[in-house]
Amino acid sequence: EDITAKRKDAHLDLCATGDVEPTGNSTLLECVRLVHCAMPEMAVEDVDLTTTFLGKRLRYPLLVTGMTGGTERAGAVNRDLALVAERHGLAFGVGSQRAMAEDASRTASYAVRQVAPTVALLGNIGLYQAVRLGVDGSRRLMDAIGADGLALHLNAGQELTQPEGDRDFRDGYRVVEALVRAFGDRLLVKETGCGIGPDVARRLVDLGVRNIDVSGLGGTSWVRVEQLRASGVQAELGAEFSAWGIPTAAAIATVRRSVGAEVRLVASGGIRTGLEVAKVLALGADLAGMALPLFRAQQTGGVEGAEAALGVILAGLRQALVLTGSRSCAELRQRPRVVTGELKDWLAAL
Ligand code: FNR
């Protein structure tokens, strides 16, 4: 009964201290240079990055992407990070609600509304878990925590590395179609570190999906996490595939090219600094998402630690806007930028 919850705590341990960001993997954001403006003609306080997401107003275009739930420890992570998101006007997602679907007594570990009454809140469920739950079961998970939307996560790479993982990935679009009919623009489809490319994004949008988090390669690798838990063949396959995926910079730039401006795009996967947030916004993201850095800051320093880490990121983001002479995300996108190296190859191929 406790298998899902136990796995969750093992995942948290590995993510807190393990080598879950393989060296050599890259977002390719180092191939993007924003161009310095020596005469910004603005004050830092002129930077206005307010936006809307899931019908709510955000002060910053940032999402704490879904991580956890199901255990005491996971509950503390959710409450601490949701509180930080509420205070600073970011969006927040809980992790996979599978554990609470299996045992309703775990609902409390996902319940953040007491500390984050107005935050733009995303529930979370895996694509093939949603098959088992159906539309009504998925809606109950959202409603039980007062979520504004539901994140549907895709993780074929992780599943194939997990000994007990799924092996059958048929009928995915059919599941998405049913969910989008029920949830409309409350549904977000996300990857978990291997990236959503332009072809998949286009098909999702054709089905009616209006929010996509590309969650590309370059940050937390779930293939690596499962490799660290596995042995034998599965561990070997994990090692072989921990650099598999579409780098975040390539994913966001090509997906933006392939879908209309009405589609809300989140860029996540390896975003670690305010300057990197600015770069993904310039490449066409509406929001940037982060998981591991805020989780680690919370683990070592609680709410204060997470706020300190976020403070540096927000300062870097504002600085990047000032130094490109941009008051807003719209202005930032009009500024020149230089794209070099491997990212150019990806942009040419996709
Ligand atoms: C995750 N991620 C994740 N995603 C999801 O959709 N459901 C989940 O339950 C989890 N669980 C989870 C736990 C922990 C501890 C981490 C660090 C991450 C994936 C996450 O939302 C994100 O897509 C990737 O981690 C890439 O972002 P970062 O970590 O590189 O910023």
Short mmCIF file of N, CA and C in Angstrom, two decimals, residues 189-292:
data_model
loop_
_atom_site.label_atom_id
_atom_site.label_comp_id
_atom_site.label_asym_id
_atom_site.label_seq_id
_atom_site.Cartn_x
_atom_site.Cartn_y
_atom_site.Cartn_z
N VAL A 189 0.03 20.52 -19.96
CA VAL A 189 0.76 19.28 -20.24
C VAL A 189 2.24 19.57 -20.07
N LYS A 190 2.93 18.73 -19.30
CA LYS A 190 4.35 18.96 -19.03
C LYS A 190 5.16 17.69 -19.20
N GLU A 191 6.44 17.88 -19.50
CA GLU A 191 7.39 16.78 -19.43
C GLU A 191 8.05 16.85 -18.05
N THR A 192 9.07 16.04 -17.85
CA THR A 192 9.71 15.99 -16.54
C THR A 192 11.23 16.00 -16.68
N GLY A 193 11.73 16.67 -17.74
CA GLY A 193 13.17 16.82 -17.90
C GLY A 193 13.73 16.23 -19.19
N CYS A 194 12.87 15.63 -20.04
CA CYS A 194 13.33 15.17 -21.36
C CYS A 194 12.81 16.05 -22.49
N GLY A 195 11.90 16.96 -22.16
CA GLY A 195 11.50 17.96 -23.15
C GLY A 195 10.32 17.59 -24.02
N ILE A 196 9.50 18.57 -24.34
CA ILE A 196 8.44 18.46 -25.35
C ILE A 196 8.92 19.24 -26.57
N GLY A 197 8.94 18.59 -27.71
CA GLY A 197 9.40 19.21 -28.95
C GLY A 197 8.25 19.79 -29.76
N PRO A 198 8.57 20.43 -30.89
CA PRO A 198 7.56 21.14 -31.65
C PRO A 198 6.48 20.25 -32.25
N ASP A 199 6.82 19.02 -32.64
CA ASP A 199 5.80 18.16 -33.25
C ASP A 199 4.76 17.73 -32.23
N VAL A 200 5.22 17.29 -31.07
CA VAL A 200 4.28 16.90 -30.00
C VAL A 200 3.47 18.12 -29.56
N ALA A 201 4.13 19.26 -29.41
CA ALA A 201 3.42 20.46 -28.97
C ALA A 201 2.30 20.83 -29.94
N ARG A 202 2.61 20.76 -31.23
CA ARG A 202 1.63 21.09 -32.27
C ARG A 202 0.40 20.18 -32.17
N ARG A 203 0.67 18.88 -31.98
CA ARG A 203 -0.47 17.94 -31.87
C ARG A 203 -1.28 18.20 -30.62
N LEU A 204 -0.61 18.52 -29.52
CA LEU A 204 -1.32 18.84 -28.28
C LEU A 204 -2.20 20.07 -28.48
N VAL A 205 -1.64 21.08 -29.12
CA VAL A 205 -2.40 22.32 -29.34
C VAL A 205 -3.57 22.07 -30.28
N ASP A 206 -3.37 21.22 -31.28
CA ASP A 206 -4.47 20.87 -32.18
C ASP A 206 -5.62 20.20 -31.43
N LEU A 207 -5.29 19.49 -30.36
CA LEU A 207 -6.33 18.85 -29.54
C LEU A 207 -7.00 19.84 -28.59
N GLY A 208 -6.44 21.04 -28.47
CA GLY A 208 -7.05 22.06 -27.62
C GLY A 208 -6.23 22.44 -26.39
N VAL A 209 -5.05 21.84 -26.22
CA VAL A 209 -4.22 22.17 -25.06
C VAL A 209 -3.76 23.62 -25.16
N ARG A 210 -3.87 24.37 -24.07
CA ARG A 210 -3.51 25.79 -24.09
C ARG A 210 -2.36 26.14 -23.15
N ASN A 211 -1.85 25.16 -22.39
CA ASN A 211 -0.70 25.40 -21.51
C ASN A 211 0.27 24.23 -21.65
N ILE A 212 1.52 24.53 -21.97
CA ILE A 212 2.54 23.49 -22.10
C ILE A 212 3.79 23.92 -21.34
N ASP A 213 4.31 23.01 -20.52
CA ASP A 213 5.61 23.21 -19.88
C ASP A 213 6.58 22.26 -20.55
N VAL A 214 7.52 22.80 -21.31
CA VAL A 214 8.39 21.94 -22.13
C VAL A 214 9.30 21.05 -21.27
N SER A 215 9.64 21.49 -20.07
CA SER A 215 10.50 20.75 -19.15
C SER A 215 11.58 19.93 -19.86
N GLY A 216 12.57 20.66 -20.33
CA GLY A 216 13.61 20.05 -21.16
C GLY A 216 14.80 19.50 -20.40
N LEU A 217 15.77 19.05 -21.18
CA LEU A 217 17.01 18.49 -20.65
C LEU A 217 17.95 19.60 -20.16
N GLY A 218 18.66 19.31 -19.09
CA GLY A 218 19.67 20.25 -18.62
C GLY A 218 19.63 20.47 -17.11
N GLY A 219 18.58 19.97 -16.48
CA GLY A 219 18.49 20.08 -15.03
C GLY A 219 18.32 18.71 -14.40
N THR A 220 17.34 18.60 -13.50
CA THR A 220 17.08 17.32 -12.87
C THR A 220 16.80 16.26 -13.93
N SER A 221 17.50 15.13 -13.85
CA SER A 221 17.26 14.03 -14.78
C SER A 221 16.55 12.92 -14.03
N TRP A 222 15.31 12.64 -14.42
CA TRP A 222 14.56 11.55 -13.78
C TRP A 222 15.05 10.19 -14.21
N VAL A 223 15.67 10.16 -15.39
CA VAL A 223 16.33 8.92 -15.80
C VAL A 223 17.48 8.64 -14.83
N ARG A 224 18.24 9.68 -14.49
CA ARG A 224 19.34 9.52 -13.55
C ARG A 224 18.82 9.14 -12.15
N VAL A 225 17.74 9.78 -11.72
CA VAL A 225 17.19 9.44 -10.39
C VAL A 225 16.85 7.95 -10.34
N GLU A 226 16.19 7.46 -11.39
CA GLU A 226 15.82 6.04 -11.42
C GLU A 226 17.04 5.15 -11.57
N GLN A 227 18.03 5.62 -12.29
CA GLN A 227 19.30 4.88 -12.41
C GLN A 227 19.90 4.65 -11.02
N LEU A 228 19.85 5.68 -10.20
CA LEU A 228 20.44 5.59 -8.86
C LEU A 228 19.67 4.62 -7.97
N ARG A 229 18.38 4.40 -8.27
CA ARG A 229 17.58 3.46 -7.49
C ARG A 229 17.65 2.04 -8.06
N ALA A 230 18.09 1.93 -9.30
CA ALA A 230 17.99 0.65 -10.00
C ALA A 230 19.26 -0.17 -9.87
N SER A 231 19.19 -1.42 -10.33
CA SER A 231 20.39 -2.25 -10.41
C SER A 231 20.31 -3.03 -11.73
N GLY A 232 21.43 -3.66 -12.08
CA GLY A 232 21.44 -4.51 -13.27
C GLY A 232 21.16 -3.75 -14.55
N VAL A 233 20.35 -4.39 -15.41
CA VAL A 233 20.07 -3.83 -16.73
C VAL A 233 19.47 -2.44 -16.63
N GLN A 234 18.53 -2.27 -15.69
CA GLN A 234 17.86 -0.96 -15.58
C GLN A 234 18.86 0.14 -15.25
N ALA A 235 19.83 -0.17 -14.39
CA ALA A 235 20.85 0.82 -14.03
C ALA A 235 21.72 1.15 -15.24
N GLU A 236 22.03 0.11 -16.03
CA GLU A 236 22.83 0.36 -17.23
C GLU A 236 22.08 1.23 -18.23
N LEU A 237 20.80 0.93 -18.39
CA LEU A 237 20.00 1.73 -19.32
C LEU A 237 19.87 3.17 -18.81
N GLY A 238 19.75 3.32 -17.50
CA GLY A 238 19.68 4.65 -16.90
C GLY A 238 20.92 5.46 -17.22
N ALA A 239 22.09 4.81 -17.09
CA ALA A 239 23.34 5.50 -17.39
C ALA A 239 23.40 5.89 -18.86
N GLU A 240 22.94 4.96 -19.69
CA GLU A 240 22.99 5.19 -21.13
C GLU A 240 22.09 6.35 -21.56
N PHE A 241 20.95 6.51 -20.88
CA PHE A 241 19.95 7.49 -21.32
C PHE A 241 19.87 8.74 -20.45
N SER A 242 20.81 8.91 -19.51
CA SER A 242 20.62 10.11 -18.66
C SER A 242 20.97 11.42 -19.35
N ALA A 243 21.46 11.36 -20.58
CA ALA A 243 21.64 12.59 -21.35
C ALA A 243 20.61 12.68 -22.48
N TRP A 244 19.58 11.82 -22.39
CA TRP A 244 18.55 11.79 -23.44
C TRP A 244 17.58 12.95 -23.24
N GLY A 245 17.25 13.63 -24.32
CA GLY A 245 16.21 14.64 -24.21
C GLY A 245 16.49 15.84 -25.08
N ILE A 246 15.52 16.73 -25.13
CA ILE A 246 15.62 17.97 -25.91
C ILE A 246 16.03 19.07 -24.94
N PRO A 247 17.22 19.67 -25.14
CA PRO A 247 17.64 20.72 -24.22
C PRO A 247 16.59 21.83 -24.11
N THR A 248 16.45 22.36 -22.91
CA THR A 248 15.38 23.33 -22.63
C THR A 248 15.36 24.50 -23.60
N ALA A 249 16.53 25.04 -23.94
CA ALA A 249 16.57 26.20 -24.85
C ALA A 249 16.04 25.80 -26.23
N ALA A 250 16.41 24.60 -26.70
CA ALA A 250 15.95 24.14 -28.01
C ALA A 250 14.45 23.88 -27.98
N ALA A 251 13.97 23.28 -26.87
CA ALA A 251 12.53 22.98 -26.75
C ALA A 251 11.70 24.26 -26.78
N ILE A 252 12.08 25.23 -25.96
CA ILE A 252 11.21 26.41 -25.86
C ILE A 252 11.22 27.22 -27.15
N ALA A 253 12.39 27.36 -27.77
CA ALA A 253 12.47 28.17 -29.00
C ALA A 253 11.69 27.52 -30.14
N THR A 254 11.80 26.19 -30.27
CA THR A 254 11.13 25.54 -31.40
C THR A 254 9.64 25.34 -31.15
N VAL A 255 9.28 25.13 -29.88
CA VAL A 255 7.84 25.01 -29.59
C VAL A 255 7.16 26.36 -29.81
N ARG A 256 7.80 27.44 -29.39
CA ARG A 256 7.18 28.76 -29.62
C ARG A 256 6.98 29.03 -31.11
N ARG A 257 7.95 28.57 -31.91
CA ARG A 257 7.82 28.74 -33.36
C ARG A 257 6.65 27.95 -33.92
N SER A 258 6.31 26.83 -33.25
CA SER A 258 5.33 25.91 -33.84
C SER A 258 3.91 26.13 -33.33
N VAL A 259 3.73 26.94 -32.29
CA VAL A 259 2.37 27.17 -31.77
C VAL A 259 2.09 28.66 -31.70
N GLY A 260 0.81 29.02 -31.66
CA GLY A 260 0.41 30.42 -31.67
C GLY A 260 0.67 31.11 -30.34
N ALA A 261 0.57 32.44 -30.39
CA ALA A 261 0.84 33.27 -29.20
C ALA A 261 -0.19 33.03 -28.10
N GLU A 262 -1.34 32.43 -28.45
CA GLU A 262 -2.39 32.20 -27.44
C GLU A 262 -2.04 31.05 -26.51
N VAL A 263 -1.06 30.24 -26.89
CA VAL A 263 -0.67 29.10 -26.06
C VAL A 263 0.33 29.58 -25.00
N ARG A 264 0.02 29.29 -23.72
CA ARG A 264 0.91 29.69 -22.63
C ARG A 264 2.02 28.66 -22.52
N LEU A 265 3.25 29.13 -22.65
CA LEU A 265 4.39 28.22 -22.61
C LEU A 265 5.23 28.46 -21.36
N VAL A 266 5.52 27.38 -20.66
CA VAL A 266 6.42 27.41 -19.52
C VAL A 266 7.73 26.75 -19.97
N ALA A 267 8.85 27.38 -19.64
CA ALA A 267 10.15 26.76 -19.88
C ALA A 267 10.72 26.32 -18.55
N SER A 268 10.93 25.02 -18.40
CA SER A 268 11.58 24.52 -17.19
C SER A 268 12.57 23.45 -17.58
N GLY A 269 13.33 22.99 -16.59
CA GLY A 269 14.39 22.01 -16.82
C GLY A 269 15.73 22.72 -16.81
N GLY A 270 16.36 22.77 -15.64
CA GLY A 270 17.70 23.32 -15.54
C GLY A 270 17.80 24.83 -15.45
N ILE A 271 16.67 25.51 -15.25
CA ILE A 271 16.72 26.97 -15.07
C ILE A 271 17.20 27.24 -13.64
N ARG A 272 18.30 27.93 -13.51
CA ARG A 272 18.91 28.10 -12.19
C ARG A 272 19.17 29.54 -11.78
N THR A 273 19.15 30.47 -12.74
CA THR A 273 19.47 31.86 -12.43
C THR A 273 18.43 32.80 -13.06
N GLY A 274 18.43 34.04 -12.54
CA GLY A 274 17.55 35.06 -13.11
C GLY A 274 17.89 35.36 -14.56
N LEU A 275 19.18 35.34 -14.86
CA LEU A 275 19.60 35.58 -16.26
C LEU A 275 19.05 34.49 -17.17
N GLU A 276 19.05 33.23 -16.68
CA GLU A 276 18.47 32.14 -17.49
C GLU A 276 16.96 32.30 -17.65
N VAL A 277 16.31 32.81 -16.61
CA VAL A 277 14.87 33.10 -16.74
C VAL A 277 14.67 34.12 -17.85
N ALA A 278 15.48 35.19 -17.83
CA ALA A 278 15.36 36.22 -18.87
C ALA A 278 15.58 35.62 -20.26
N LYS A 279 16.55 34.71 -20.38
CA LYS A 279 16.82 34.10 -21.69
C LYS A 279 15.63 33.29 -22.19
N VAL A 280 14.99 32.49 -21.33
CA VAL A 280 13.86 31.70 -21.84
C VAL A 280 12.66 32.60 -22.16
N LEU A 281 12.51 33.69 -21.42
CA LEU A 281 11.44 34.63 -21.76
C LEU A 281 11.72 35.24 -23.14
N ALA A 282 12.99 35.56 -23.39
CA ALA A 282 13.37 36.12 -24.69
C ALA A 282 13.12 35.11 -25.81
N LEU A 283 13.31 33.82 -25.52
CA LEU A 283 13.12 32.78 -26.54
C LEU A 283 11.65 32.43 -26.75
N GLY A 284 10.75 33.03 -25.96
CA GLY A 284 9.34 32.81 -26.22
C GLY A 284 8.53 32.20 -25.10
N ALA A 285 9.16 31.93 -23.94
CA ALA A 285 8.38 31.41 -22.82
C ALA A 285 7.53 32.52 -22.21
N ASP A 286 6.35 32.17 -21.71
CA ASP A 286 5.54 33.11 -20.93
C ASP A 286 5.94 33.05 -19.46
N LEU A 287 6.36 31.89 -19.01
CA LEU A 287 6.81 31.70 -17.64
C LEU A 287 8.04 30.79 -17.65
N ALA A 288 8.85 30.93 -16.61
CA ALA A 288 9.93 29.98 -16.38
C ALA A 288 9.55 29.13 -15.17
N GLY A 289 9.94 27.86 -15.20
CA GLY A 289 9.63 26.96 -14.09
C GLY A 289 10.90 26.44 -13.45
N MET A 290 10.82 26.21 -12.16
CA MET A 290 11.98 25.67 -11.42
C MET A 290 11.52 24.67 -10.38
N ALA A 291 12.30 23.60 -10.22
CA ALA A 291 12.00 22.62 -9.19
C ALA A 291 13.19 22.45 -8.26
N LEU A 292 14.23 21.74 -8.71
CA LEU A 292 15.33 21.32 -7.84
C LEU A 292 15.98 22.43 -6.99
#
